C-alpha positions as MATLAB code, in Angstrom:
seq = 'MTYIQPVKTEYVTFDPPLSPELGMGPELVVNPVEDDRIWIELEPNVWFRPLFFDMNSGGHGEVLRVKRGGILSRHKHSTPVHGFVLKGEWRYLEHSWTAKEGAYVMEPPGEIHTLTVDSDDEMQTVFFIQGPTLYLDEHDNVTLIEDNFYLIKTAQKHYEKVGLGKDFVNQFIR';
ca = [
      90.201  141.214   88.551;
      90.531  144.265   86.761;
      94.542  145.987   86.530;
      94.698  149.338   85.785;
      97.905  149.539   83.507;
     100.398  152.717   83.828;
      99.256  155.719   81.960;
     101.941  158.532   80.648;
     100.843  160.966   78.521;
     101.041  165.397   77.655;
      99.044  166.001   80.807;
      98.621  163.531   83.424;
     101.237  160.292   84.657;
     100.372  157.389   86.631;
     101.347  153.780   87.227;
      98.917  151.005   88.831;
      98.420  151.713   92.404;
      99.840  148.854   94.751;
      97.400  146.659   96.360;
      94.076  147.107   93.639;
      92.977  144.496   95.931;
      91.862  146.447   98.473;
      90.418  148.710   95.679;
      93.182  152.013   96.171;
      92.769  154.556   92.667;
      96.475  154.704   90.899;
      98.985  157.449   92.148;
      97.976  161.212   89.804;
     101.335  163.251   88.690;
      99.246  165.771   86.829;
     101.971  167.461   84.185;
     103.304  170.996   84.168;
     101.881  172.131   79.967;
     101.763  175.120   77.735;
      98.309  173.818   76.351;
      95.356  176.971   76.954;
      92.341  174.062   76.095;
      93.203  172.470   79.588;
      91.782  175.598   81.191;
      88.273  175.658   81.924;
      86.567  179.120   82.427;
      84.064  179.599   85.018;
      83.003  182.991   84.500;
      84.088  186.040   82.406;
      87.732  186.035   82.716;
      88.206  183.055   85.479;
      89.256  179.333   84.423;
      90.092  176.401   86.452;
      92.563  173.567   85.674;
      91.050  170.322   87.041;
      93.742  168.367   88.804;
      91.675  165.769   90.684;
      88.030  164.739   92.005;
      87.736  162.139   94.449;
      84.643  160.883   93.738;
      84.839  159.227   97.665;
      84.332  162.490   99.566;
      83.521  164.963   97.111;
      86.309  166.688   97.109;
      88.972  168.359   94.292;
      91.861  170.121   93.743;
      93.391  172.592   90.789;
      94.061  175.756   89.679;
      91.946  178.492   89.892;
      93.459  181.314   86.601;
      92.169  185.067   87.178;
      92.719  187.431   84.576;
      92.242  190.669   83.547;
      90.738  191.835   87.001;
      87.746  189.022   87.262;
      85.781  189.013   89.776;
      85.114  184.837   90.964;
      81.303  185.248   91.841;
      79.644  185.581   95.892;
      79.989  182.345   97.290;
      80.708  180.331  100.507;
      81.642  176.846  101.144;
      81.069  173.334  103.379;
      83.707  172.599  104.079;
      86.984  174.599  104.583;
      89.295  175.761  101.875;
      93.094  175.251  101.638;
      95.239  177.895   98.591;
      98.329  178.562   97.850;
      99.501  181.936   95.839;
     101.462  180.809   92.619;
     101.139  183.850   90.904;
     100.218  186.999   90.838;
      97.785  188.275   94.153;
      93.870  188.292   95.044;
      91.857  189.253   97.597;
      88.243  188.727   99.257;
      85.822  191.884   97.940;
      84.006  191.129  102.032;
      87.717  191.716  103.573;
      90.955  193.803  103.706;
      94.243  191.801  103.361;
      95.639  190.852   99.917;
      97.046  186.685   99.485;
     100.554  187.574   97.713;
     102.449  184.822   95.540;
     103.489  182.239   98.231;
     100.961  182.589  100.201;
      98.940  180.206  101.872;
      95.044  180.381  103.109;
      92.346  178.682  104.671;
      88.760  179.975  104.276;
      86.713  178.275  106.734;
      82.926  176.256  105.915;
      80.400  179.047  105.804;
      81.906  181.485  105.318;
      80.110  184.224  102.277;
      83.378  186.048  100.487;
      83.560  187.284   96.643;
      87.337  186.569   95.144;
      88.496  189.326   92.578;
      92.181  190.180   90.607;
      92.414  194.755   90.618;
      94.897  194.425   88.703;
      95.001  193.023   84.639;
      97.920  190.630   86.054;
      97.450  187.688   85.794;
      96.537  185.339   89.209;
      96.626  181.960   90.125;
      96.504  179.718   93.135;
      96.269  175.880   93.711;
      92.980  175.440   96.193;
      91.651  172.357   97.926;
      88.199  172.113   98.250;
      86.687  169.007  100.264;
      82.497  169.550   99.144;
      80.013  172.047   97.294;
      81.331  175.374   96.548;
      77.634  177.274   96.474;
      77.274  180.099   94.849;
      74.812  182.984   96.443;
      72.716  185.907   95.294;
      72.347  189.532   97.102;
      70.012  187.548   99.350;
      71.955  184.967  100.043;
      69.938  182.359   98.263;
      71.868  179.483   96.450;
      71.918  180.018   92.808;
      74.028  177.248   91.398;
      75.753  174.147   93.736;
      79.214  173.371   92.465;
      80.132  169.920   93.283;
      81.988  166.857   91.604;
      79.631  166.486   88.723;
      78.812  170.287   88.218;
      83.055  170.368   87.899;
      82.797  167.228   85.219;
      80.001  167.644   83.423;
      81.427  171.120   83.154;
      84.781  169.618   82.291;
      83.235  167.398   79.278;
      81.666  170.433   77.624;
      84.588  172.249   77.694;
      86.853  170.046   76.604;
      85.302  168.226   73.906;
      84.498  171.724   72.652;
      88.278  172.324   71.858;
      89.307  169.150   69.791;
      90.407  167.272   73.430;
      87.337  165.004   73.632;
      84.696  164.752   76.575;
      86.865  161.547   78.295;
      89.557  163.705   78.925;
      88.806  164.818   81.726;
      88.451  160.881   83.107;
      91.733  160.565   83.615;
      91.128  163.412   86.892;
      88.743  161.019   88.638;
      89.711  158.616   91.403;
];
């Protein structure tokens, strides 16, 4: 049986799981860092920082960062999404409300929306997403399926390019 050794880096910390014989993975502490290389660009002025990828459920946690009036393209989710605004504010083009710092948002599955930040200020929101995000064109045709496999490959390419190494993303996979 292989036991996981404790890990402590600038980016993450975890101890061996309490019951490795049951197949449990270790807990994960993602440390706050000021290294901009951890942010992965999705679209112009839109980045994400992975918190975890749960390969059993297909879910993941991320901090989404949008600057300078960026827009996260029109999309929907197959499962509910939970978000908590850490900094700034954002809204959906399809709704009248604005999510401000400290707000909690629950997005129902199947709802189509386009996230935008109107000001030049930075927005950061923690999102917990339990399945794929489907990006849509104006006729509701799927143009991209963003799941854990896609995000991990995107992260590998990014981390390789910025000098952290493609395996850097592995520390977030559970």
